[in-house]
Amino acid sequence: MEQDRAQEPAPPVGQVVERSLAELTDAEVDEVYRRLLVPTFRPEELVTLGEVRATFTGPDAQPSDVVLADGRPVGVMLGTWYAGRRALLLTYLALDPSARGLGLGGRLVREVLPRWVAASPGALVVAEVDDPRAWAADATQGDPVARLRFYGRHGARLVPLPYVQPSLRPGAPRVDGMLLLRLDATPGLTGDVLATFLADYYVDAEGPAAPADPQVAALLAAARALDLDALWPVDRWADVDR
């Protein structure tokens, strides 16, 4: 995939329209997955194409926004509701190199994400990002420090937890070296909401026994103890326990 991408330079962004994944054909969904998601995310961070179709194009489709330039996908943002729609995970955000530096990612986070959240006012909104201490900058997958700055410009705050992403499919490892960000500004949410999201996320990914796992149980306990109105600025990423 990456070799194909390197051999096929992307044209400049042209006439732009937006669609949900549910509005695209199977071939177009496949192209979004192949061109945008596969090169941007490590295999252990990415669900399968079949899971993308099932989650974002079925009768109970989760939120999605695909940016098409002259009919070609140049950006995608996917979200997943958890905890009875009290928490929204910004599951994936990916841009084609031709669309980087044009403000497209910022517009998706600034304008599209709030429209999703409006369906459940007061919800917690979170995102997973690479910890720069664990992952170096990469020409394809991006710069973890720059990504933190990007989210910081859009109001993100750092959740000071030793966060680990669940295993997304049987046999895949959990992904260590990650940070969790809070993107909403709803006052008064408690650590219980965050812990409920995390438990739901782990159960959905790994099965009902996941919350009893010692690593997960410790994460849930730490989440419950947090004051979500007193989270950290994103530039304190180096102070988060690992």
GROMACS .gro file of C-alpha atoms in nm:
model
  242
    1MET     CA    1   0.000   0.000   0.000
    2GLU     CA    2   0.268   0.247   0.098
    3GLN     CA    3   0.470   0.170  -0.214
    4ASP     CA    4   0.164   0.223  -0.434
    5ARG     CA    5   0.101   0.550  -0.254
    6ALA     CA    6   0.459   0.666  -0.315
    7GLN     CA    7   0.441   0.578  -0.682
    8GLU     CA    8   0.112   0.759  -0.735
    9PRO     CA    9   0.159   1.127  -0.636
   10ALA     CA   10  -0.162   1.292  -0.528
   11PRO     CA   11  -0.293   1.579  -0.740
   12PRO     CA   12  -0.376   1.913  -0.577
   13VAL     CA   13  -0.706   1.934  -0.394
   14GLY     CA   14  -0.982   2.033  -0.637
   15GLN     CA   15  -1.359   2.067  -0.604
   16VAL     CA   16  -1.445   1.947  -0.256
   17VAL     CA   17  -1.759   1.773  -0.128
   18GLU     CA   18  -1.829   1.578   0.191
   19ARG     CA   19  -2.010   1.250   0.234
   20SER     CA   20  -2.058   0.995   0.510
   21LEU     CA   21  -1.914   0.649   0.454
   22ALA     CA   22  -2.272   0.520   0.440
   23GLU     CA   23  -2.329   0.735   0.129
   24LEU     CA   24  -2.035   0.581  -0.059
   25THR     CA   25  -2.021   0.268  -0.269
   26ASP     CA   26  -1.832  -0.038  -0.148
   27ALA     CA   27  -1.551   0.048  -0.391
   28GLU     CA   28  -1.532   0.403  -0.256
   29VAL     CA   29  -1.523   0.281   0.104
   30ASP     CA   30  -1.243   0.046   0.005
   31GLU     CA   31  -1.052   0.340  -0.146
   32VAL     CA   32  -1.094   0.548   0.171
   33TYR     CA   33  -0.957   0.257   0.373
   34ARG     CA   34  -0.669   0.184   0.135
   35ARG     CA   35  -0.562   0.539   0.054
   36LEU     CA   36  -0.616   0.713   0.387
   37LEU     CA   37  -0.643   0.477   0.683
   38VAL     CA   38  -0.393   0.202   0.597
   39PRO     CA   39  -0.095   0.436   0.536
   40THR     CA   40  -0.173   0.657   0.837
   41PHE     CA   41  -0.220   0.402   1.114
   42ARG     CA   42  -0.009   0.110   1.233
   43PRO     CA   43  -0.175  -0.230   1.175
   44GLU     CA   44  -0.242  -0.285   1.545
   45GLU     CA   45  -0.425   0.050   1.564
   46LEU     CA   46  -0.651  -0.014   1.267
   47VAL     CA   47  -0.968  -0.223   1.249
   48THR     CA   48  -1.029  -0.428   0.936
   49LEU     CA   49  -1.205  -0.305   0.623
   50GLY     CA   50  -1.496  -0.534   0.709
   51GLU     CA   51  -1.526  -0.377   1.053
   52VAL     CA   52  -1.519  -0.029   0.903
   53ARG     CA   53  -1.804  -0.126   0.671
   54ALA     CA   54  -2.004  -0.288   0.952
   55THR     CA   55  -1.954   0.001   1.195
   56PHE     CA   56  -1.985   0.303   0.969
   57THR     CA   57  -2.215   0.199   0.684
   58GLY     CA   58  -2.477  -0.028   0.843
   59PRO     CA   59  -2.825   0.058   0.970
   60ASP     CA   60  -2.679   0.187   1.299
   61ALA     CA   61  -2.385   0.361   1.136
   62GLN     CA   62  -2.151   0.551   1.364
   63PRO     CA   63  -2.051   0.908   1.266
   64SER     CA   64  -1.825   0.953   0.965
   65ASP     CA   65  -1.717   1.232   0.733
   66VAL     CA   66  -1.524   1.177   0.410
   67VAL     CA   67  -1.382   1.471   0.215
   68LEU     CA   68  -1.373   1.411  -0.159
   69ALA     CA   69  -1.172   1.631  -0.396
   70ASP     CA   70  -1.280   1.580  -0.759
   71GLY     CA   71  -1.433   1.251  -0.647
   72ARG     CA   72  -1.117   1.126  -0.475
   73PRO     CA   73  -1.094   1.083  -0.094
   74VAL     CA   74  -0.846   1.325   0.064
   75GLY     CA   75  -0.968   1.324   0.424
   76VAL     CA   76  -1.168   1.110   0.663
   77MET     CA   77  -1.284   1.142   1.024
   78LEU     CA   78  -1.462   0.860   1.206
   79GLY     CA   79  -1.619   0.860   1.551
   80THR     CA   80  -1.765   0.593   1.778
   81TRP     CA   81  -2.017   0.636   2.058
   82TYR     CA   82  -1.970   0.453   2.387
   83ALA     CA   83  -2.120   0.449   2.737
   84GLY     CA   84  -2.478   0.489   2.618
   85ARG     CA   85  -2.381   0.786   2.401
   86ARG     CA   86  -2.229   0.968   2.696
   87ALA     CA   87  -1.882   0.945   2.538
   88LEU     CA   88  -1.759   0.984   2.181
   89LEU     CA   89  -1.421   0.855   2.068
   90LEU     CA   90  -1.265   1.032   1.771
   91THR     CA   91  -1.163   0.698   1.630
   92TYR     CA   92  -0.965   0.800   1.320
   93LEU     CA   93  -0.864   1.124   1.151
   94ALA     CA   94  -0.651   1.091   0.837
   95LEU     CA   95  -0.558   1.324   0.553
   96ASP     CA   96  -0.396   1.258   0.219
   97PRO     CA   97  -0.060   1.440   0.185
   98SER     CA   98  -0.219   1.658  -0.084
   99ALA     CA   99  -0.464   1.792   0.175
  100ARG     CA  100  -0.221   1.859   0.459
  101GLY     CA  101  -0.147   2.216   0.553
  102LEU     CA  102  -0.475   2.340   0.405
  103GLY     CA  103  -0.666   2.360   0.732
  104LEU     CA  104  -0.887   2.063   0.647
  105GLY     CA  105  -0.810   1.867   0.964
  106GLY     CA  106  -0.878   2.172   1.175
  107ARG     CA  107  -1.212   2.231   1.005
  108LEU     CA  108  -1.319   1.871   1.062
  109VAL     CA  109  -1.239   1.895   1.434
  110ARG     CA  110  -1.377   2.247   1.470
  111GLU     CA  111  -1.698   2.215   1.265
  112VAL     CA  112  -1.788   1.852   1.195
  113LEU     CA  113  -1.706   1.701   1.535
  114PRO     CA  114  -1.936   1.945   1.722
  115ARG     CA  115  -2.221   1.849   1.488
  116TRP     CA  116  -2.176   1.487   1.590
  117VAL     CA  117  -2.166   1.577   1.959
  118ALA     CA  118  -2.484   1.783   1.923
  119ALA     CA  119  -2.669   1.451   1.893
  120SER     CA  120  -2.585   1.387   2.259
  121PRO     CA  121  -2.526   1.723   2.435
  122GLY     CA  122  -2.283   1.717   2.723
  123ALA     CA  123  -2.099   1.407   2.606
  124LEU     CA  124  -1.734   1.344   2.683
  125VAL     CA  125  -1.521   1.355   2.366
  126VAL     CA  126  -1.181   1.186   2.360
  127ALA     CA  127  -0.905   1.099   2.117
  128GLU     CA  128  -0.603   0.868   2.127
  129VAL     CA  129  -0.266   0.999   2.006
  130ASP     CA  130   0.091   0.874   1.997
  131ASP     CA  131   0.315   0.954   2.293
  132PRO     CA  132   0.627   1.123   2.147
  133ARG     CA  133   0.841   0.933   2.397
  134ALA     CA  134   0.738   0.604   2.236
  135TRP     CA  135   0.689   0.693   1.869
  136ALA     CA  136   0.923   0.898   1.650
  137ALA     CA  137   0.806   1.133   1.378
  138ASP     CA  138   0.734   0.949   1.055
  139ALA     CA  139   0.688   1.089   0.704
  140THR     CA  140   0.372   0.883   0.653
  141GLN     CA  141   0.218   0.860   0.999
  142GLY     CA  142   0.313   1.211   1.105
  143ASP     CA  143   0.484   1.384   1.394
  144PRO     CA  144   0.343   1.304   1.742
  145VAL     CA  145   0.452   1.642   1.883
  146ALA     CA  146   0.294   1.833   1.593
  147ARG     CA  147  -0.024   1.627   1.637
  148LEU     CA  148  -0.043   1.722   2.004
  149ARG     CA  149   0.003   2.088   1.913
  150PHE     CA  150  -0.273   2.056   1.653
  151TYR     CA  151  -0.521   1.924   1.907
  152GLY     CA  152  -0.402   2.178   2.163
  153ARG     CA  153  -0.490   2.459   1.924
  154HIS     CA  154  -0.841   2.318   1.916
  155GLY     CA  155  -0.884   2.314   2.291
  156ALA     CA  156  -0.772   1.961   2.375
  157ARG     CA  157  -0.654   1.879   2.724
  158LEU     CA  158  -0.432   1.592   2.830
  159VAL     CA  159  -0.578   1.314   3.043
  160PRO     CA  160  -0.293   1.224   3.283
  161LEU     CA  161  -0.326   0.847   3.267
  162PRO     CA  162  -0.079   0.575   3.162
  163TYR     CA  163  -0.309   0.498   2.872
  164VAL     CA  164  -0.304   0.178   2.667
  165GLN     CA  165  -0.525   0.121   2.361
  166PRO     CA  166  -0.720  -0.206   2.368
  167SER     CA  167  -0.642  -0.495   2.141
  168LEU     CA  168  -0.864  -0.434   1.840
  169ARG     CA  169  -0.887  -0.795   1.721
  170PRO     CA  170  -0.790  -1.144   1.842
  171GLY     CA  171  -0.414  -1.191   1.841
  172ALA     CA  172  -0.335  -0.822   1.809
  173PRO     CA  173  -0.145  -0.662   2.098
  174ARG     CA  174  -0.268  -0.375   2.306
  175VAL     CA  175  -0.098  -0.055   2.194
  176ASP     CA  176   0.122   0.097   2.462
  177GLY     CA  177   0.287   0.436   2.425
  178MET     CA  178  -0.037   0.625   2.373
  179LEU     CA  179  -0.191   0.935   2.526
  180LEU     CA  180  -0.556   1.019   2.579
  181LEU     CA  181  -0.693   1.367   2.506
  182ARG     CA  182  -1.021   1.529   2.605
  183LEU     CA  183  -1.167   1.742   2.326
  184ASP     CA  184  -1.494   1.870   2.474
  185ALA     CA  185  -1.538   2.153   2.725
  186THR     CA  186  -1.845   2.031   2.915
  187PRO     CA  187  -1.806   2.130   3.281
  188GLY     CA  188  -1.886   1.901   3.569
  189LEU     CA  189  -1.824   1.560   3.407
  190THR     CA  190  -1.678   1.314   3.655
  191GLY     CA  191  -1.409   1.052   3.629
  192ASP     CA  192  -1.686   0.792   3.642
  193VAL     CA  193  -1.791   0.894   3.290
  194LEU     CA  194  -1.436   0.844   3.166
  195ALA     CA  195  -1.410   0.509   3.343
  196THR     CA  196  -1.743   0.396   3.195
  197PHE     CA  197  -1.619   0.489   2.848
  198LEU     CA  198  -1.294   0.300   2.898
  199ALA     CA  199  -1.470  -0.009   3.032
  200ASP     CA  200  -1.716  -0.005   2.742
  201TYR     CA  201  -1.435   0.043   2.491
  202TYR     CA  202  -1.234  -0.247   2.632
  203VAL     CA  203  -1.537  -0.476   2.648
  204ASP     CA  204  -1.630  -0.389   2.290
  205ALA     CA  205  -1.275  -0.457   2.170
  206GLU     CA  206  -1.164  -0.748   2.389
  207GLY     CA  207  -1.473  -0.902   2.542
  208PRO     CA  208  -1.659  -0.894   2.875
  209ALA     CA  209  -1.366  -1.017   3.084
  210ALA     CA  210  -1.144  -0.721   2.992
  211PRO     CA  211  -1.229  -0.493   3.291
  212ALA     CA  212  -1.106  -0.763   3.531
  213ASP     CA  213  -0.761  -0.767   3.370
  214PRO     CA  214  -0.515  -0.606   3.617
  215GLN     CA  215  -0.387  -0.349   3.367
  216VAL     CA  216  -0.739  -0.245   3.269
  217ALA     CA  217  -0.866  -0.246   3.628
  218ALA     CA  218  -0.582  -0.011   3.729
  219LEU     CA  219  -0.662   0.218   3.436
  220LEU     CA  220  -1.031   0.230   3.532
  221ALA     CA  221  -0.951   0.306   3.895
  222ALA     CA  222  -0.717   0.589   3.795
  223ALA     CA  223  -0.982   0.728   3.561
  224ARG     CA  224  -1.247   0.735   3.834
  225ALA     CA  225  -1.015   0.934   4.059
  226LEU     CA  226  -0.955   1.210   3.803
  227ASP     CA  227  -1.100   1.559   3.819
  228LEU     CA  228  -1.199   1.611   3.454
  229ASP     CA  229  -1.223   1.986   3.508
  230ALA     CA  230  -0.853   1.998   3.603
  231LEU     CA  231  -0.682   1.818   3.316
  232TRP     CA  232  -0.341   1.919   3.180
  233PRO     CA  233  -0.236   2.129   2.882
  234VAL     CA  234  -0.113   1.910   2.598
  235ASP     CA  235   0.244   2.040   2.626
  236ARG     CA  236   0.280   1.846   2.953
  237TRP     CA  237   0.285   1.514   2.770
  238ALA     CA  238   0.631   1.432   2.906
  239ASP     CA  239   0.492   1.441   3.262
  240VAL     CA  240   0.236   1.165   3.209
  241ASP     CA  241   0.325   0.838   3.382
  242ARG     CA  242   0.411   0.547   3.155
   0.00000   0.00000   0.00000
